[in-house]
């Protein structure tokens, strides 16, 4: 299922992605500005699979995309993000971040952040990371009297709050 | 031998040479042996027969041939529609006399030699005018030093003749012929390449360089290289050179297999500057055992299309892998490069650093894969891709894939794409530096940390080459 968003000239838009699926965000007018966020928590045998394509079709556009996912139990988290900047789209800034936190040994993660850049006057970057909750973070909270479960819950809550 | 060979040999036919589209149609009439263009079962059998190979190698070639015919072209990556397998000659054996004359070498290649300061003797070889570089005097003594320690450094064909058991044990084990269409093609028709064996605990201090190799075919279309670094040994192998490697081939499809045993270290440096009509489709992979370390340093400047993803399989506990990749794409070029990191064992770590520069409408792509298997707990991976676009008609892509099947890991990926900033240029120019020099300085700074990993003489040539490529690139 593909959901399409269009951001027009001088428009500012905030898009919140709430469920798995494919999303295409087109920045069609000069000065379009978009903030895309998505937080996901996959438990049991759930599969979270989110594809976001950010397509810059006009100059002077800006996009900031942040996807965060937590995988528990035997869940799978998959993020595919693609920034596409057409020719003659100068002065474009686009950033993509994919962060995945795994809570169990059986949880799986896949992160695919792509870039396709055909203009030169751009600032474009992406970052992806996949990790467990660092032991030090847990230790700190537990040394303050929290149980491990409570400490994990707190960290996950903080991680997903955007 | 000649009695059978006769059946399939052809005389040089000028008409056929004219229809040799993407090749650089130099006359090939001086070759002592030419197969008919096109690939057939008989061609594979014939190559094996001419080389007097053992039976198992012929079988391997024939299986690979069937796999090549059965496989489709990769549906992803660069545009390969310009390759016509029927027009390629799969085996040429040059005569000992000169093949081409110096006058035939294009002026831009000569000019680059001048700029890089390549010695006269080496120029002739690099331009393909001479089949071999007469290096007996200088490097003969080096060869003896290696031989004393038991280091084997031969062409693959000689290696197969002299050490058939060793070759049989490792050949095709990390890159099986069915790995992809081009590894199948290489396995079917390979010739040339290097065979290196470093015995236990031997530390080879001088880099082994392909063009120092004596009594061997110089560069091949379908090179096959096998490097075995035994326990605790170290070696640095250097392939190619900064000078344009002038060749009349239109397709270069090599396979490089490396075995790094327990506690061993191998660095493999490629400096690829093929002439700009060549499809360069190479498969390279290393199998790294416990505490071993593999370093790929991969510089791609030439060729029309390059698709190359040196990889390592970290199969032993604590194994390490590193890829340092640099690509420069000019007009009409597509450098589709990257790296594959496969973590199979615990406590393994890998780093991939890729820097690419696109100019004059060139296209660079980073394509990489990080795969952490279920048993690879406490593994680490970092991927950093930086791309620099020098003008508005060039293109840069990044296609990374991270597949993680164990949660006790640290995986990071970062990529940036940018151009030379106006503020950076302004700063340098305000200090009295011309725009051209300022641009060169910024580009050299951009790739500096990778170039520093090269042996000194290469680093110097590399810097000169980048400056040369950058010339007149002010838009």
mmCIF file of C-alpha atoms in Angstrom, chain A residues 62-132:
data_model
loop_
_atom_site.group_PDB
_atom_site.id
_atom_site.type_symbol
_atom_site.label_atom_id
_atom_site.label_comp_id
_atom_site.label_asym_id
_atom_site.label_seq_id
_atom_site.Cartn_x
_atom_site.Cartn_y
_atom_site.Cartn_z
ATOM 1 C CA UNK A 62 14.201 20.939 3.103
ATOM 2 C CA UNK A 63 13.327 17.619 4.679
ATOM 3 C CA UNK A 64 14.161 16.000 7.966
ATOM 4 C CA UNK A 65 13.201 12.382 8.464
ATOM 5 C CA UNK A 66 13.585 10.434 11.685
ATOM 6 C CA UNK A 67 12.545 6.827 12.114
ATOM 7 C CA UNK A 68 12.935 5.017 15.396
ATOM 8 C CA UNK A 69 12.083 1.441 16.170
ATOM 9 C CA UNK A 70 12.226 -0.900 19.118
ATOM 10 C CA UNK A 71 12.250 -4.654 18.530
ATOM 11 C CA UNK A 72 11.208 -7.003 21.340
ATOM 12 C CA UNK A 73 10.688 -10.779 21.589
ATOM 13 C CA UNK A 74 10.939 -12.285 18.089
ATOM 14 C CA UNK A 75 9.917 -9.137 16.283
ATOM 15 C CA UNK A 76 11.497 -7.760 13.106
ATOM 16 C CA UNK A 77 12.018 -4.082 12.414
ATOM 17 C CA UNK A 78 12.803 -3.035 8.863
ATOM 18 C CA UNK A 79 13.329 0.550 7.743
ATOM 19 C CA UNK A 80 13.920 1.528 4.139
ATOM 20 C CA UNK A 81 14.526 5.213 3.557
ATOM 21 C CA UNK A 82 15.476 6.857 0.304
ATOM 22 C CA UNK A 83 16.313 10.459 -0.384
ATOM 23 C CA UNK A 84 16.080 11.315 -4.038
ATOM 24 C CA UNK A 85 17.158 14.721 -5.309
ATOM 25 C CA UNK A 86 16.399 15.467 -8.962
ATOM 26 C CA UNK A 87 18.557 17.520 -11.292
ATOM 27 C CA UNK A 88 18.457 21.304 -10.889
ATOM 28 C CA UNK A 89 17.294 21.156 -7.289
ATOM 29 C CA UNK A 90 19.957 23.378 -5.797
ATOM 30 C CA UNK A 91 19.968 24.611 -2.208
ATOM 31 C CA UNK A 92 18.323 21.447 -0.913
ATOM 32 C CA UNK A 93 18.871 20.078 2.558
ATOM 33 C CA UNK A 94 17.753 16.603 3.455
ATOM 34 C CA UNK A 95 18.536 14.398 6.421
ATOM 35 C CA UNK A 96 17.485 10.879 7.220
ATOM 36 C CA UNK A 97 18.007 9.082 10.502
ATOM 37 C CA UNK A 98 17.117 5.457 11.231
ATOM 38 C CA UNK A 99 17.664 4.184 14.757
ATOM 39 C CA UNK A 100 16.762 0.720 15.953
ATOM 40 C CA UNK A 101 16.973 -0.578 19.513
ATOM 41 C CA UNK A 102 16.776 -4.325 20.037
ATOM 42 C CA UNK A 103 15.624 -5.638 23.400
ATOM 43 C CA UNK A 104 15.845 -9.387 22.974
ATOM 44 C CA UNK A 105 18.235 -11.904 21.478
ATOM 45 C CA UNK A 106 15.687 -13.046 18.918
ATOM 46 C CA UNK A 107 14.667 -9.648 17.604
ATOM 47 C CA UNK A 108 15.947 -8.796 14.113
ATOM 48 C CA UNK A 109 16.581 -5.537 12.380
ATOM 49 C CA UNK A 110 17.266 -4.295 8.880
ATOM 50 C CA UNK A 111 18.118 -0.706 8.009
ATOM 51 C CA UNK A 112 18.479 0.493 4.423
ATOM 52 C CA UNK A 113 19.106 4.215 4.043
ATOM 53 C CA UNK A 114 19.655 5.109 0.365
ATOM 54 C CA UNK A 115 20.654 8.359 -1.294
ATOM 55 C CA UNK A 116 20.291 9.311 -4.954
ATOM 56 C CA UNK A 117 21.634 12.762 -5.626
ATOM 57 C CA UNK A 118 21.625 14.450 -9.038
ATOM 58 C CA UNK A 119 22.259 18.066 -8.002
ATOM 59 C CA UNK A 120 25.423 19.463 -6.539
ATOM 60 C CA UNK A 121 24.342 22.377 -4.378
ATOM 61 C CA UNK A 122 22.891 20.158 -1.662
ATOM 62 C CA UNK A 123 23.511 19.127 1.870
ATOM 63 C CA UNK A 124 22.391 15.613 2.343
ATOM 64 C CA UNK A 125 23.205 12.950 4.851
ATOM 65 C CA UNK A 126 21.851 9.877 6.485
ATOM 66 C CA UNK A 127 22.685 7.869 9.540
ATOM 67 C CA UNK A 128 21.580 4.475 10.757
ATOM 68 C CA UNK A 129 22.323 2.523 13.887
ATOM 69 C CA UNK A 130 21.264 -0.776 15.393
ATOM 70 C CA UNK A 131 22.150 -1.734 18.952
ATOM 71 C CA UNK A 132 21.075 -3.125 22.339
#
